[in-house]
mmCIF file of C-alpha atoms in Angstrom:
data_model
loop_
_atom_site.group_PDB
_atom_site.id
_atom_site.type_symbol
_atom_site.label_atom_id
_atom_site.label_comp_id
_atom_site.label_asym_id
_atom_site.label_seq_id
_atom_site.Cartn_x
_atom_site.Cartn_y
_atom_site.Cartn_z
ATOM 1 C CA UNK A 1 109.989 83.588 124.420
ATOM 2 C CA UNK A 2 110.637 83.464 120.700
ATOM 3 C CA UNK A 3 114.309 82.844 119.829
ATOM 4 C CA UNK A 4 116.258 85.642 118.175
ATOM 5 C CA UNK A 5 117.160 83.427 115.243
ATOM 6 C CA UNK A 6 113.532 83.336 114.143
ATOM 7 C CA UNK A 7 113.411 87.117 113.974
ATOM 8 C CA UNK A 8 116.649 87.138 112.000
ATOM 9 C CA UNK A 9 115.285 84.532 109.591
ATOM 10 C CA UNK A 10 112.108 86.588 109.137
ATOM 11 C CA UNK A 11 114.187 89.693 108.587
ATOM 12 C CA UNK A 12 116.391 87.911 106.065
ATOM 13 C CA UNK A 13 113.390 86.614 104.140
ATOM 14 C CA UNK A 14 111.756 90.050 104.046
ATOM 15 C CA UNK A 15 115.021 91.711 102.998
ATOM 16 C CA UNK A 16 115.511 89.112 100.245
ATOM 17 C CA UNK A 17 111.990 89.672 98.940
ATOM 18 C CA UNK A 18 112.609 93.423 98.904
ATOM 19 C CA UNK A 19 115.980 93.071 97.192
ATOM 20 C CA UNK A 20 114.500 90.743 94.590
ATOM 21 C CA UNK A 21 111.742 93.253 93.946
ATOM 22 C CA UNK A 22 114.214 96.096 93.523
ATOM 23 C CA UNK A 23 116.342 94.108 91.102
ATOM 24 C CA UNK A 24 113.578 92.438 89.087
ATOM 25 C CA UNK A 25 110.732 94.943 88.792
ATOM 26 C CA UNK A 26 110.618 97.951 86.475
ATOM 27 C CA UNK A 27 107.705 99.861 87.989
ATOM 28 C CA UNK A 28 109.080 102.720 90.094
ATOM 29 C CA UNK A 29 106.248 102.488 92.622
ATOM 30 C CA UNK A 30 106.894 98.771 93.205
ATOM 31 C CA UNK A 31 110.629 99.450 93.555
ATOM 32 C CA UNK A 32 109.786 102.128 96.104
ATOM 33 C CA UNK A 33 107.639 99.702 98.130
ATOM 34 C CA UNK A 34 110.390 97.070 98.003
ATOM 35 C CA UNK A 35 112.874 99.567 99.467
ATOM 36 C CA UNK A 36 110.412 100.232 102.285
ATOM 37 C CA UNK A 37 110.150 96.472 102.873
ATOM 38 C CA UNK A 38 113.930 96.253 103.110
ATOM 39 C CA UNK A 39 114.014 99.076 105.670
ATOM 40 C CA UNK A 40 111.409 97.341 107.796
ATOM 41 C CA UNK A 41 113.431 94.120 107.650
ATOM 42 C CA UNK A 42 116.385 96.048 109.053
ATOM 43 C CA UNK A 43 114.121 97.416 111.791
ATOM 44 C CA UNK A 44 113.205 93.870 112.824
ATOM 45 C CA UNK A 45 116.915 93.069 113.034
ATOM 46 C CA UNK A 46 117.590 96.120 115.219
ATOM 47 C CA UNK A 47 114.858 95.171 117.655
ATOM 48 C CA UNK A 48 115.872 91.501 117.714
ATOM 49 C CA UNK A 49 119.506 92.320 118.479
ATOM 50 C CA UNK A 50 118.506 94.918 121.056
ATOM 51 C CA UNK A 51 116.337 92.371 122.857
ATOM 52 C CA UNK A 52 118.913 89.585 122.733
ATOM 53 C CA UNK A 53 122.105 91.455 123.674
ATOM 54 C CA UNK A 54 120.786 93.656 126.462
ATOM 55 C CA UNK A 55 119.674 92.730 129.912
ATOM 56 C CA UNK A 56 117.042 94.820 131.597
ATOM 57 C CA UNK A 57 115.674 97.895 129.958
ATOM 58 C CA UNK A 58 117.809 99.293 127.166
ATOM 59 C CA UNK A 59 116.142 101.207 124.394
ATOM 60 C CA UNK A 60 119.114 101.583 122.048
ATOM 61 C CA UNK A 61 117.660 99.303 119.370
ATOM 62 C CA UNK A 62 114.259 100.855 119.724
ATOM 63 C CA UNK A 63 115.788 104.305 119.304
ATOM 64 C CA UNK A 64 117.403 103.187 116.049
ATOM 65 C CA UNK A 65 114.028 101.919 114.847
ATOM 66 C CA UNK A 66 112.360 105.238 115.628
ATOM 67 C CA UNK A 67 115.138 107.020 113.730
ATOM 68 C CA UNK A 68 114.817 104.685 110.726
ATOM 69 C CA UNK A 69 111.018 105.047 110.687
ATOM 70 C CA UNK A 70 111.419 108.827 110.760
ATOM 71 C CA UNK A 71 113.852 108.760 107.859
ATOM 72 C CA UNK A 72 111.570 106.325 106.007
ATOM 73 C CA UNK A 73 108.605 108.648 106.438
ATOM 74 C CA UNK A 74 110.570 111.573 105.026
ATOM 75 C CA UNK A 75 111.867 109.387 102.194
ATOM 76 C CA UNK A 76 108.329 108.202 101.452
ATOM 77 C CA UNK A 77 107.018 111.761 101.231
ATOM 78 C CA UNK A 78 109.781 112.875 98.868
ATOM 79 C CA UNK A 79 109.726 109.654 96.858
ATOM 80 C CA UNK A 80 105.982 109.653 96.350
ATOM 81 C CA UNK A 81 106.107 113.319 95.302
ATOM 82 C CA UNK A 82 108.741 112.472 92.693
ATOM 83 C CA UNK A 83 106.736 109.471 91.455
ATOM 84 C CA UNK A 84 103.539 111.525 91.174
ATOM 85 C CA UNK A 85 105.467 114.216 89.303
ATOM 86 C CA UNK A 86 106.860 111.608 86.915
ATOM 87 C CA UNK A 87 103.428 110.059 86.421
ATOM 88 C CA UNK A 88 101.911 113.419 85.499
ATOM 89 C CA UNK A 89 104.703 114.344 83.060
ATOM 90 C CA UNK A 90 104.964 110.907 81.485
ATOM 91 C CA UNK A 91 102.270 108.370 80.936
ATOM 92 C CA UNK A 92 104.323 105.573 82.499
ATOM 93 C CA UNK A 93 106.229 104.973 85.736
ATOM 94 C CA UNK A 94 108.470 102.366 84.139
ATOM 95 C CA UNK A 95 112.069 102.720 85.319
ATOM 96 C CA UNK A 96 113.440 102.090 81.831
ATOM 97 C CA UNK A 97 111.436 104.948 80.306
ATOM 98 C CA UNK A 98 112.689 107.518 82.807
ATOM 99 C CA UNK A 99 115.605 109.245 81.155
ATOM 100 C CA UNK A 100 115.266 112.872 82.157
ATOM 101 C CA UNK A 101 118.588 112.948 84.024
ATOM 102 C CA UNK A 102 120.514 111.390 81.140
ATOM 103 C CA UNK A 103 120.294 114.560 79.023
#
């Protein structure tokens, strides 16, 4: 059986990569994908803790993952629609060039 610490290390690495991408990149689509990576890192943590702290069959962590995946799917649909709308109105999806809400 794989120790829980390995899953937490993997989750931490994936979350760090996602956070770095959100903070360093300017492309809205890449920022969007990095947020998805961060959510999946949290899902790994939920499952790892659910497996390590429960004895027998307990699906509490798995239920959280299903909820997060559902919210992520809805967020992806809305986010991609906004990005496509921005890409059609402007020629760029650069985060610095998006200033429609500032006015």
